[in-house]
Tab-separated table of C-alpha atoms in Angstrom:
chain	number	residue	atom	x	y	z
A	1	UNK	CA	-1.581	24.577	-29.094
A	2	UNK	CA	1.825	24.683	-30.729
A	3	UNK	CA	1.818	20.958	-31.385
A	4	UNK	CA	-0.834	18.465	-32.376
A	5	UNK	CA	-2.420	16.431	-29.621
A	6	UNK	CA	-1.592	12.740	-29.492
A	7	UNK	CA	-2.043	9.734	-27.245
A	8	UNK	CA	1.107	8.642	-25.440
A	9	UNK	CA	2.057	6.416	-22.527
A	10	UNK	CA	5.264	5.650	-20.682
A	11	UNK	CA	6.577	2.153	-21.351
A	12	UNK	CA	9.031	0.716	-18.840
A	13	UNK	CA	11.812	-1.168	-20.615
A	14	UNK	CA	14.858	-3.006	-19.331
A	15	UNK	CA	18.263	-2.897	-20.974
A	16	UNK	CA	21.334	-5.098	-20.547
A	17	UNK	CA	24.561	-5.826	-22.372
A	18	UNK	CA	26.270	-9.022	-23.420
A	19	UNK	CA	29.230	-8.820	-21.029
A	20	UNK	CA	26.932	-8.353	-18.022
A	21	UNK	CA	28.319	-4.912	-17.103
A	22	UNK	CA	26.382	-1.806	-16.097
A	23	UNK	CA	24.487	-0.609	-19.218
A	24	UNK	CA	23.317	2.785	-17.929
A	25	UNK	CA	25.916	5.122	-19.411
A	26	UNK	CA	25.723	3.548	-22.864
A	27	UNK	CA	21.905	3.488	-22.766
A	28	UNK	CA	21.751	7.180	-21.881
A	29	UNK	CA	24.151	7.892	-24.739
A	30	UNK	CA	21.874	6.185	-27.270
A	31	UNK	CA	18.748	7.940	-26.035
A	32	UNK	CA	20.447	11.337	-25.896
A	33	UNK	CA	21.809	10.958	-29.442
A	34	UNK	CA	18.320	10.135	-30.752
A	35	UNK	CA	16.832	12.862	-28.516
A	36	UNK	CA	14.282	10.560	-26.886
A	37	UNK	CA	12.594	12.330	-23.914
A	38	UNK	CA	13.092	9.293	-21.719
A	39	UNK	CA	13.880	8.661	-18.073
A	40	UNK	CA	16.427	6.431	-16.383
A	41	UNK	CA	15.879	4.801	-13.036
A	42	UNK	CA	19.250	5.410	-11.444
A	43	UNK	CA	19.702	1.904	-10.091
A	44	UNK	CA	20.606	-1.464	-11.515
A	45	UNK	CA	19.162	-4.868	-10.821
A	46	UNK	CA	20.803	-8.222	-11.230
A	47	UNK	CA	19.450	-11.278	-13.005
A	48	UNK	CA	21.954	-14.033	-12.365
A	49	UNK	CA	25.301	-12.500	-13.339
A	50	UNK	CA	23.646	-9.959	-15.650
A	51	UNK	CA	23.169	-6.297	-14.687
A	52	UNK	CA	20.204	-4.468	-16.140
A	53	UNK	CA	18.699	-1.007	-15.892
A	54	UNK	CA	15.137	0.258	-16.309
A	55	UNK	CA	14.173	3.010	-18.739
A	56	UNK	CA	10.947	5.009	-18.996
A	57	UNK	CA	10.337	5.500	-22.711
A	58	UNK	CA	7.397	7.528	-24.147
A	59	UNK	CA	5.485	5.600	-26.786
A	60	UNK	CA	2.463	6.696	-28.801
A	61	UNK	CA	-0.707	4.667	-29.026
A	62	UNK	CA	0.301	3.442	-32.488
A	63	UNK	CA	3.700	2.159	-31.311
A	64	UNK	CA	5.982	5.089	-32.216
A	65	UNK	CA	8.724	6.342	-29.881
A	66	UNK	CA	8.666	10.085	-29.159
A	67	UNK	CA	11.733	12.145	-30.073
A	68	UNK	CA	12.579	15.848	-30.135
A	69	UNK	CA	13.609	17.654	-33.312
A	70	UNK	CA	16.525	20.069	-33.576
A	71	UNK	CA	14.171	22.947	-32.737
A	72	UNK	CA	12.711	21.064	-29.724
A	73	UNK	CA	9.437	20.003	-31.336
A	74	UNK	CA	7.894	16.634	-30.540
A	75	UNK	CA	8.179	14.082	-33.325
A	76	UNK	CA	6.829	10.561	-33.809
A	77	UNK	CA	9.078	9.276	-36.580
A	78	UNK	CA	11.177	6.752	-34.603
A	79	UNK	CA	9.926	3.170	-34.538
A	80	UNK	CA	10.485	0.718	-31.695
A	81	UNK	CA	12.451	-1.519	-34.043
A	82	UNK	CA	14.795	1.325	-35.024
A	83	UNK	CA	15.345	2.128	-31.348
A	84	UNK	CA	16.229	-1.480	-30.601
A	85	UNK	CA	18.642	-1.492	-33.537
A	86	UNK	CA	20.375	1.613	-32.183
A	87	UNK	CA	20.859	-0.152	-28.865
A	88	UNK	CA	22.193	-3.271	-30.591
A	89	UNK	CA	24.851	-1.171	-32.312
A	90	UNK	CA	26.209	-0.432	-28.836
A	91	UNK	CA	26.023	-4.124	-27.869
A	92	UNK	CA	22.949	-3.467	-25.727
A	93	UNK	CA	19.675	-5.390	-25.643
A	94	UNK	CA	16.542	-3.287	-25.166
A	95	UNK	CA	13.531	-5.212	-23.918
A	96	UNK	CA	10.760	-2.903	-25.082
A	97	UNK	CA	7.532	-4.739	-25.858
A	98	UNK	CA	5.717	-2.045	-27.810
A	99	UNK	CA	4.473	-3.793	-30.917
A	100	UNK	CA	4.280	-7.290	-29.405
A	101	UNK	CA	7.143	-8.696	-31.463
A	102	UNK	CA	9.525	-9.616	-28.643
A	103	UNK	CA	10.553	-13.269	-28.693
A	104	UNK	CA	11.350	-14.965	-25.422
A	105	UNK	CA	14.252	-16.876	-26.943
A	106	UNK	CA	16.206	-16.499	-30.152
A	107	UNK	CA	16.481	-19.520	-32.422
A	108	UNK	CA	20.113	-19.879	-31.406
A	109	UNK	CA	19.203	-19.921	-27.702
A	110	UNK	CA	16.481	-22.467	-28.328
A	111	UNK	CA	18.860	-24.768	-30.190
A	112	UNK	CA	21.393	-24.436	-27.405
A	113	UNK	CA	18.784	-25.369	-24.761
A	114	UNK	CA	17.731	-28.436	-26.757
A	115	UNK	CA	21.311	-29.751	-26.676
A	116	UNK	CA	21.612	-29.656	-22.879
A	117	UNK	CA	21.961	-33.166	-21.411
A	118	UNK	CA	22.552	-34.567	-17.929
A	119	UNK	CA	25.960	-36.268	-17.872
A	120	UNK	CA	26.169	-37.137	-14.165
A	121	UNK	CA	23.007	-38.944	-13.131
A	122	UNK	CA	24.349	-39.609	-9.611
A	123	UNK	CA	24.483	-35.858	-8.936
A	124	UNK	CA	20.916	-35.244	-10.097
A	125	UNK	CA	19.071	-35.906	-6.791
A	126	UNK	CA	21.334	-33.476	-4.898
A	127	UNK	CA	20.855	-30.805	-7.550
A	128	UNK	CA	17.088	-31.265	-7.497
A	129	UNK	CA	17.038	-31.026	-3.705
A	130	UNK	CA	19.147	-27.869	-3.779
A	131	UNK	CA	16.839	-26.250	-6.340
A	132	UNK	CA	13.799	-27.215	-4.262
A	133	UNK	CA	15.280	-25.520	-1.199
A	134	UNK	CA	16.022	-22.384	-3.201
A	135	UNK	CA	12.474	-22.336	-4.563
A	136	UNK	CA	11.042	-22.749	-1.057
A	137	UNK	CA	13.183	-19.897	0.248
A	138	UNK	CA	12.111	-17.674	-2.644
A	139	UNK	CA	8.435	-18.077	-1.734
A	140	UNK	CA	8.868	-17.820	2.028
A	141	UNK	CA	6.786	-14.877	3.247
A	142	UNK	CA	9.012	-12.141	4.725
A	143	UNK	CA	8.216	-10.422	8.006
A	144	UNK	CA	6.444	-7.131	7.356
A	145	UNK	CA	6.084	-4.299	9.864
A	146	UNK	CA	2.546	-3.034	9.296
A	147	UNK	CA	1.514	0.465	10.420
A	148	UNK	CA	-2.112	1.324	9.638
A	149	UNK	CA	-3.482	4.859	10.020
A	150	UNK	CA	-7.265	4.998	10.110
A	151	UNK	CA	-10.295	5.777	12.274
A	152	UNK	CA	-10.390	2.239	13.674
A	153	UNK	CA	-11.255	1.732	17.303
A	154	UNK	CA	-9.410	-0.567	19.737
A	155	UNK	CA	-11.784	-3.468	19.045
A	156	UNK	CA	-10.229	-3.901	15.586
A	157	UNK	CA	-6.787	-4.172	17.172
A	158	UNK	CA	-8.074	-6.981	19.393
A	159	UNK	CA	-9.526	-8.772	16.363
A	160	UNK	CA	-6.293	-8.409	14.361
A	161	UNK	CA	-4.215	-9.733	17.268
A	162	UNK	CA	-6.423	-12.825	17.480
A	163	UNK	CA	-6.589	-13.357	13.718
A	164	UNK	CA	-2.856	-12.986	13.035
A	165	UNK	CA	-1.621	-14.428	16.319
A	166	UNK	CA	0.710	-11.476	17.036
A	167	UNK	CA	0.603	-8.488	19.415
A	168	UNK	CA	-1.030	-5.335	18.054
A	169	UNK	CA	-0.233	-1.860	19.396
A	170	UNK	CA	-3.036	0.712	19.305
A	171	UNK	CA	-2.591	4.454	19.734
A	172	UNK	CA	-5.036	7.335	19.210
A	173	UNK	CA	-4.743	11.032	18.413
A	174	UNK	CA	-7.960	12.923	17.834
A	175	UNK	CA	-10.153	10.845	15.540
A	176	UNK	CA	-7.166	9.002	14.017
A	177	UNK	CA	-5.561	5.817	15.279
A	178	UNK	CA	-2.340	3.966	14.583
A	179	UNK	CA	-2.266	0.174	14.768
A	180	UNK	CA	1.030	-1.673	14.391
A	181	UNK	CA	1.900	-5.346	14.108
A	182	UNK	CA	4.244	-7.729	12.348
A	183	UNK	CA	2.656	-9.956	9.725
A	184	UNK	CA	3.435	-11.664	6.437
A	185	UNK	CA	0.766	-9.831	4.455
A	186	UNK	CA	-1.008	-6.444	4.362
A	187	UNK	CA	-4.096	-5.893	6.513
A	188	UNK	CA	-5.604	-3.044	4.512
A	189	UNK	CA	-8.276	-5.352	3.134
A	190	UNK	CA	-9.798	-5.810	6.633
A	191	UNK	CA	-12.537	-3.167	6.579
A	192	UNK	CA	-14.969	-3.561	9.472
A	193	UNK	CA	-16.834	-0.270	9.025
A	194	UNK	CA	-17.082	2.561	6.518
A	195	UNK	CA	-16.364	4.923	9.391
A	196	UNK	CA	-12.856	3.462	9.693
A	197	UNK	CA	-11.897	4.685	6.210
A	198	UNK	CA	-9.523	5.580	4.791
A	199	UNK	CA	-6.980	2.953	5.754
A	200	UNK	CA	-3.503	4.232	4.948
A	201	UNK	CA	-1.226	1.281	5.548
A	202	UNK	CA	2.564	1.387	5.441
A	203	UNK	CA	4.169	-2.032	4.968
A	204	UNK	CA	7.892	-2.111	5.689
A	205	UNK	CA	9.918	-5.189	4.830
A	206	UNK	CA	13.660	-5.696	4.805
A	207	UNK	CA	13.961	-5.174	1.064
A	208	UNK	CA	11.130	-2.767	0.236
A	209	UNK	CA	8.345	-0.568	1.587
A	210	UNK	CA	4.943	0.116	0.096
A	211	UNK	CA	1.561	1.621	0.911
A	212	UNK	CA	-1.890	0.109	0.643
A	213	UNK	CA	-4.682	2.703	0.578
A	214	UNK	CA	-8.241	1.446	1.110
A	215	UNK	CA	-11.181	3.796	0.631
A	216	UNK	CA	-14.229	1.563	0.258
A	217	UNK	CA	-15.897	-1.072	2.387
A	218	UNK	CA	-15.525	-3.647	-0.369
A	219	UNK	CA	-11.830	-3.947	0.416
A	220	UNK	CA	-10.710	-2.312	-2.829
A	221	UNK	CA	-7.132	-1.228	-2.150
A	222	UNK	CA	-4.622	0.744	-4.229
A	223	UNK	CA	-0.876	0.076	-3.842
A	224	UNK	CA	1.717	2.853	-3.915
A	225	UNK	CA	5.525	2.650	-3.837
A	226	UNK	CA	7.056	5.953	-2.745
A	227	UNK	CA	10.514	4.807	-3.898
A	228	UNK	CA	9.440	3.502	-7.314
A	229	UNK	CA	10.303	6.715	-9.178
A	230	UNK	CA	12.489	8.312	-6.517
A	231	UNK	CA	15.790	8.063	-8.442
A	232	UNK	CA	14.367	8.484	-11.942
A	233	UNK	CA	16.136	11.250	-13.833
A	234	UNK	CA	15.593	12.810	-17.227
A	235	UNK	CA	17.901	11.695	-20.027
A	236	UNK	CA	17.717	15.130	-21.677
A	237	UNK	CA	18.158	18.477	-19.918
A	238	UNK	CA	14.596	19.729	-19.484
A	239	UNK	CA	15.717	23.265	-18.616
A	240	UNK	CA	17.627	23.493	-21.917
A	241	UNK	CA	14.519	22.773	-24.019
A	242	UNK	CA	13.552	26.015	-25.763
A	243	UNK	CA	9.863	25.236	-26.383
A	244	UNK	CA	7.943	25.557	-23.062
A	245	UNK	CA	5.177	23.226	-24.219
A	246	UNK	CA	7.698	20.502	-25.047
A	247	UNK	CA	9.441	20.916	-21.704
A	248	UNK	CA	6.086	20.602	-19.925
A	249	UNK	CA	5.209	17.452	-21.879
A	250	UNK	CA	8.550	15.900	-20.964
A	251	UNK	CA	8.196	16.805	-17.295
A	252	UNK	CA	4.657	15.426	-17.091
A	253	UNK	CA	5.690	12.192	-18.799
A	254	UNK	CA	8.191	11.507	-16.015
A	255	UNK	CA	6.051	12.744	-13.120
A	256	UNK	CA	2.602	11.520	-14.174
A	257	UNK	CA	3.351	8.770	-16.671
A	258	UNK	CA	2.952	6.000	-14.102
A	259	UNK	CA	-0.684	6.996	-13.493
A	260	UNK	CA	-0.208	7.606	-9.756
A	261	UNK	CA	-1.676	11.111	-9.862
A	262	UNK	CA	-4.840	9.834	-11.545
A	263	UNK	CA	-5.187	7.186	-8.824
A	264	UNK	CA	-4.723	9.828	-6.129
A	265	UNK	CA	-7.395	11.986	-7.746
A	266	UNK	CA	-9.838	9.060	-7.636
A	267	UNK	CA	-9.044	8.513	-3.946
A	268	UNK	CA	-9.516	12.239	-3.232
A	269	UNK	CA	-13.026	11.995	-4.674
A	270	UNK	CA	-13.937	9.659	-1.774
A	271	UNK	CA	-11.824	10.810	1.175
A	272	UNK	CA	-9.951	13.922	2.261
A	273	UNK	CA	-6.558	14.000	0.543
A	274	UNK	CA	-4.080	16.679	-0.547
A	275	UNK	CA	-3.339	15.279	-4.008
A	276	UNK	CA	-0.427	17.643	-4.689
A	277	UNK	CA	1.305	16.775	-1.415
A	278	UNK	CA	0.789	13.031	-1.884
A	279	UNK	CA	2.008	13.186	-5.477
A	280	UNK	CA	5.188	15.011	-4.473
A	281	UNK	CA	5.985	11.990	-2.307
A	282	UNK	CA	5.764	9.774	-5.423
A	283	UNK	CA	7.536	11.996	-7.979
A	284	UNK	CA	11.251	11.714	-8.832
A	285	UNK	CA	13.420	13.740	-6.478
A	286	UNK	CA	15.175	15.339	-9.447
A	287	UNK	CA	11.859	16.758	-10.704
A	288	UNK	CA	10.577	18.341	-7.504
A	289	UNK	CA	9.652	15.291	-5.446
A	290	UNK	CA	10.215	15.010	-1.704
A	291	UNK	CA	13.851	14.196	-0.937
A	292	UNK	CA	14.666	11.213	1.285
A	293	UNK	CA	13.167	7.739	1.694
A	294	UNK	CA	11.604	8.264	5.125
A	295	UNK	CA	10.628	11.851	4.332
A	296	UNK	CA	8.685	10.656	1.292
A	297	UNK	CA	6.782	8.108	3.343
A	298	UNK	CA	5.959	10.646	6.046
A	299	UNK	CA	4.809	13.208	3.485
A	300	UNK	CA	2.519	10.667	1.839
A	301	UNK	CA	0.857	9.820	5.165
A	302	UNK	CA	0.529	13.485	6.180
A	303	UNK	CA	-1.318	14.251	2.924
A	304	UNK	CA	-4.319	12.354	4.345
A	305	UNK	CA	-4.458	14.618	7.398
A	306	UNK	CA	-2.926	12.125	9.847
A	307	UNK	CA	-1.649	13.847	13.037
A	308	UNK	CA	2.116	14.283	13.195
A	309	UNK	CA	2.453	12.509	16.562
A	310	UNK	CA	1.058	9.295	15.079
A	311	UNK	CA	3.383	9.588	12.073
A	312	UNK	CA	6.387	10.056	14.373
A	313	UNK	CA	5.299	7.078	16.489
A	314	UNK	CA	5.059	4.838	13.429
A	315	UNK	CA	8.718	5.433	12.602
A	316	UNK	CA	10.056	5.306	16.158
A	317	UNK	CA	11.020	1.636	16.280
A	318	UNK	CA	13.401	2.066	19.208
A	319	UNK	CA	10.917	3.394	21.746
A	320	UNK	CA	8.546	1.322	23.836
A	321	UNK	CA	4.981	1.270	22.496
A	322	UNK	CA	2.817	4.138	23.736
A	323	UNK	CA	-0.877	3.316	23.990
A	324	UNK	CA	-2.485	-0.098	24.359
A	325	UNK	CA	-1.147	-3.502	23.401
A	326	UNK	CA	-3.481	-6.350	22.500
A	327	UNK	CA	-2.120	-9.887	22.623
A	328	UNK	CA	-3.511	-12.950	20.841
A	329	UNK	CA	-6.361	-14.705	22.644
A	330	UNK	CA	-9.009	-17.198	21.637
A	331	UNK	CA	-12.005	-15.976	19.681
A	332	UNK	CA	-14.302	-16.605	22.645
A	333	UNK	CA	-12.151	-14.441	24.895
A	334	UNK	CA	-11.834	-11.769	22.226
A	335	UNK	CA	-15.609	-11.531	21.793
A	336	UNK	CA	-16.170	-11.459	25.559
A	337	UNK	CA	-13.587	-8.718	26.084
A	338	UNK	CA	-15.079	-6.688	23.242
A	339	UNK	CA	-18.534	-6.936	24.789
A	340	UNK	CA	-17.186	-5.897	28.183
A	341	UNK	CA	-15.294	-2.968	26.656
A	342	UNK	CA	-18.507	-1.633	25.161
A	343	UNK	CA	-19.538	0.329	22.111
A	344	UNK	CA	-16.851	2.965	22.668
A	345	UNK	CA	-14.205	0.528	21.457
A	346	UNK	CA	-16.254	-0.902	18.619
A	347	UNK	CA	-17.405	2.253	16.830
A	348	UNK	CA	-15.097	4.223	14.585
A	349	UNK	CA	-13.343	7.149	16.231
A	350	UNK	CA	-15.232	9.608	14.007
A	351	UNK	CA	-18.554	8.304	15.382
A	352	UNK	CA	-17.834	8.487	19.092
A	353	UNK	CA	-19.585	11.852	19.342
A	354	UNK	CA	-22.911	10.481	18.095
A	355	UNK	CA	-25.740	10.322	20.672
A	356	UNK	CA	-25.956	6.534	20.935
A	357	UNK	CA	-22.193	6.159	21.336
A	358	UNK	CA	-22.114	8.944	23.933
A	359	UNK	CA	-24.967	7.322	25.876
A	360	UNK	CA	-23.174	3.971	25.844
A	361	UNK	CA	-19.948	5.588	27.024
A	362	UNK	CA	-21.781	7.465	29.791
A	363	UNK	CA	-23.311	4.234	31.047
A	364	UNK	CA	-19.944	2.494	30.911
A	365	UNK	CA	-18.495	5.154	33.176
A	366	UNK	CA	-21.392	4.690	35.628
A	367	UNK	CA	-21.777	0.888	35.756
A	368	UNK	CA	-23.922	0.937	38.914
A	369	UNK	CA	-26.587	3.008	37.177
A	370	UNK	CA	-26.378	0.813	34.114
A	371	UNK	CA	-26.734	-2.306	36.274
A	372	UNK	CA	-29.870	-0.879	37.846
A	373	UNK	CA	-31.326	-0.204	34.391
A	374	UNK	CA	-30.428	-3.738	33.317
A	375	UNK	CA	-32.176	-5.228	36.366
A	376	UNK	CA	-35.249	-3.215	35.446
A	377	UNK	CA	-35.040	-4.732	31.943
A	378	UNK	CA	-34.781	-8.193	33.508
A	379	UNK	CA	-37.883	-7.533	35.657
A	380	UNK	CA	-39.864	-6.351	32.653
A	381	UNK	CA	-38.897	-9.492	30.742
A	382	UNK	CA	-39.910	-11.787	33.590
A	383	UNK	CA	-43.245	-9.972	33.934
A	384	UNK	CA	-43.916	-10.262	30.167
A	385	UNK	CA	-43.209	-14.005	30.238
A	386	UNK	CA	-45.506	-14.657	33.215
A	387	UNK	CA	-48.400	-12.406	32.218
A	388	UNK	CA	-48.645	-12.623	28.459
A	389	UNK	CA	-48.788	-15.051	25.567
A	390	UNK	CA	-47.726	-15.186	21.919
A	391	UNK	CA	-45.478	-12.436	20.547
A	392	UNK	CA	-45.321	-10.462	23.798
A	393	UNK	CA	-44.132	-13.541	25.668
A	394	UNK	CA	-41.421	-14.097	23.047
A	395	UNK	CA	-40.264	-10.508	23.392
A	396	UNK	CA	-40.154	-10.970	27.152
A	397	UNK	CA	-37.870	-13.976	26.725
A	398	UNK	CA	-35.542	-11.911	24.554
A	399	UNK	CA	-35.487	-9.177	27.188
A	400	UNK	CA	-34.530	-11.696	29.861
A	401	UNK	CA	-31.702	-13.154	27.761
A	402	UNK	CA	-30.364	-9.707	26.895
A	403	UNK	CA	-30.600	-8.565	30.512
A	404	UNK	CA	-28.741	-11.614	31.829
A	405	UNK	CA	-25.910	-10.985	29.364
A	406	UNK	CA	-25.810	-7.315	30.334
A	407	UNK	CA	-25.776	-8.172	34.049
A	408	UNK	CA	-22.723	-10.357	33.534
A	409	UNK	CA	-21.032	-7.565	31.598
A	410	UNK	CA	-21.800	-4.843	34.142
A	411	UNK	CA	-20.758	-6.967	37.103
A	412	UNK	CA	-17.432	-7.630	35.394
A	413	UNK	CA	-16.956	-3.927	34.694
A	414	UNK	CA	-17.712	-2.997	38.318
A	415	UNK	CA	-15.211	-5.563	39.625
A	416	UNK	CA	-12.505	-4.415	37.254
A	417	UNK	CA	-13.216	-0.812	38.148
A	418	UNK	CA	-12.718	-1.545	41.857
A	419	UNK	CA	-9.447	-3.388	41.152
A	420	UNK	CA	-8.250	-0.507	39.001
């Protein structure tokens, strides 16, 4: 290697300026002058009347900030304190907690807070009430449009509709399904069977969109934000760097520094996933990532092998739902309807071709034959109860109970079949 190996991570730091104006141009100027291979998220946030920007700054394990020398070699001579001082010279405040020495308030701010007094006691109740309303609004759960791609069968859609009290649309394509609903929280933690995995869940709210990917039956889920690094751009011109190794380090810091590729690799070890395609949906657009908000989301879903017709359906909010819609019902009704629907709706779509599932589906399509078999089971149970004692008699009782339940189910299926 041309340069010594070292441990480095990307630290996300915010920057603001005293007059509350946009600090991006000045921040980029400081970083470019010091030749810090940093990134800038090309958007500002507001905290009260203060604008701030977010920087991605490479920091070594011992708290040094990476810089490039005049001949484009990586150096570790700049300290976090010196970087903050350079920002302060431009009337900027850099909130970079590298060595743990950031104070939440300066002594001057603390003294100023201690001097604050309430001068109008009559206005206090109104102010308190107003603040309480603002706090309540801040914690009010927003409506989230949930689209889950998985191998779930229709029975899960019925359960979700009952649990959340909202309609759930279910659509299938091959061994994949799409289930959509509006809720106030993700549903990716609801794993009913290993065969349903992976669950690739897109949550779309008014202000943000994010993915929850679940790959184990324990409900362990990994969040991804396809827009998190979308607008991040390099402070320095990567193409102008003369040392290829340095340019590659810089590029990887901005494309892999958030650890998303490592998380994708861990997911790919458990389920089928095109890591490169999924990672392109998470990378900055300026560094080879997928361009466009919706295009990034679609590319991320497609990397799991989800059929394109389900992906298109998930984003077609204007069209009427295609497939089946399950409405909220009581738990008793939900369990009864699931039993009547049969194993074909309960098992995961990837397991429908197994012998037991195929036998159950064949009997469901021929309810008269299944009813005859059930009546035979009932007769055997009655005979065992009347002729035997002990364990055999107990088994006979179980056969009778099971047969009576099955008779009710098959009679209902036959009636519905005639009405259909």
